[in-house]
Coordinates of C-alpha atoms in Angstrom, one line a residue:
X870 CA -70.5 -55.5 80.4
X871 CA -72.1 -52.8 82.6
X872 CA -68.7 -51.4 83.4
X873 CA -67.8 -51.1 79.7
X874 CA -71.1 -49.4 79.0
X875 CA -70.6 -46.9 81.9
X876 CA -67.0 -46.1 80.7
X877 CA -68.3 -45.6 77.2
X878 CA -71.1 -43.2 78.4
X879 CA -68.6 -41.2 80.5
X880 CA -66.2 -40.9 77.6
X881 CA -69.0 -39.7 75.2
X882 CA -70.2 -37.2 77.8
X883 CA -66.6 -36.0 78.2
X884 CA -66.2 -35.5 74.5
X885 CA -69.5 -33.7 74.2
X886 CA -68.6 -31.3 77.1
X887 CA -65.2 -30.6 75.5
X888 CA -66.7 -29.8 72.2
X889 CA -69.3 -27.5 73.8
X890 CA -66.7 -25.7 75.9
X891 CA -64.5 -25.0 72.9
X892 CA -67.4 -23.3 71.1
X893 CA -68.5 -21.1 74.0
X894 CA -66.3 -18.1 74.7
X895 CA -65.1 -18.0 78.3
X896 CA -64.7 -14.5 79.9
X897 CA -61.2 -13.8 81.0
X898 CA -59.6 -16.6 79.0
X899 CA -57.4 -15.5 76.1
X900 CA -57.7 -17.0 72.6
X901 CA -55.9 -20.3 72.1
X902 CA -52.3 -20.3 71.1
X903 CA -51.4 -21.8 67.7
X904 CA -48.4 -23.7 66.7
X905 CA -47.8 -21.5 63.7
X906 CA -44.5 -19.5 63.7
X907 CA -45.2 -18.0 60.3
X908 CA -44.9 -14.2 60.8
X909 CA -46.5 -13.4 57.4
X910 CA -45.3 -10.6 55.3
X911 CA -45.4 -6.8 55.9
X912 CA -48.3 -4.7 54.9
X913 CA -48.0 -2.6 51.7
X914 CA -46.4 -3.5 48.4
X915 CA -44.2 -6.6 48.5
X916 CA -40.5 -6.3 47.6
X917 CA -38.3 -9.1 46.2
X918 CA -36.6 -9.4 49.6
X919 CA -40.0 -10.0 51.3
X920 CA -40.6 -13.0 49.0
X921 CA -37.0 -14.3 49.3
X922 CA -37.3 -14.2 53.1
X923 CA -40.5 -16.2 53.3
X924 CA -40.3 -19.3 55.4
X925 CA -43.5 -21.4 55.8
X926 CA -44.2 -23.7 58.7
X927 CA -43.5 -27.3 57.8
X928 CA -46.1 -30.0 58.5
X929 CA -46.3 -33.7 57.9
X930 CA -46.7 -33.5 54.1
X931 CA -44.9 -30.2 53.3
X932 CA -46.0 -26.7 54.2
X933 CA -49.2 -25.3 55.7
X934 CA -51.4 -24.9 52.7
X935 CA -53.3 -21.9 54.3
X936 CA -50.1 -19.9 54.6
X937 CA -49.0 -20.7 51.1
X938 CA -52.4 -20.0 49.6
X939 CA -52.6 -16.6 51.4
X940 CA -49.2 -15.5 50.1
X941 CA -50.0 -16.7 46.5
X942 CA -53.3 -14.9 46.5
X943 CA -51.7 -11.7 47.7
X944 CA -48.8 -12.0 45.1
X945 CA -51.3 -12.7 42.3
X946 CA -53.3 -9.6 43.2
X947 CA -50.2 -7.4 43.4
X948 CA -48.9 -8.7 40.1
X949 CA -52.3 -8.1 38.4
X950 CA -52.3 -4.5 39.8
X951 CA -48.7 -4.0 38.5
X952 CA -49.6 -5.4 35.1
X953 CA -52.6 -3.2 34.7
X954 CA -50.5 -0.2 35.8
X955 CA -47.8 -1.0 33.3
X956 CA -50.4 -1.4 30.5
X957 CA -52.0 1.9 31.5
X958 CA -48.6 3.7 31.5
X959 CA -47.6 2.1 28.2
X960 CA -51.0 3.2 26.7
X961 CA -50.5 6.8 27.8
X962 CA -46.9 6.8 26.6
X963 CA -47.9 5.4 23.2
X964 CA -50.7 8.0 22.8
X965 CA -48.4 10.8 23.8
X966 CA -45.9 10.1 21.0
X967 CA -48.4 10.0 18.2

């Protein structure tokens, strides 16, 4: 019984130390490497080819949600900007013909 208790205490102390060390930056040690191979998309306006070339990392239940959400948010913003620009240009064109 004592041996089980000692092993349990050692395991708990080990887990606690591991958690604390992950949160404390260590000088001279680079940031952890991720398993993500997703390169993202180039800066600037997206082209159709950029969207067609997208390949998300696959995980157990599909794709990495953070990657997909990031791209969808960016696409939604760019589409909204383009829609407002089209509406602005059509408004000016319509006013110019009257």
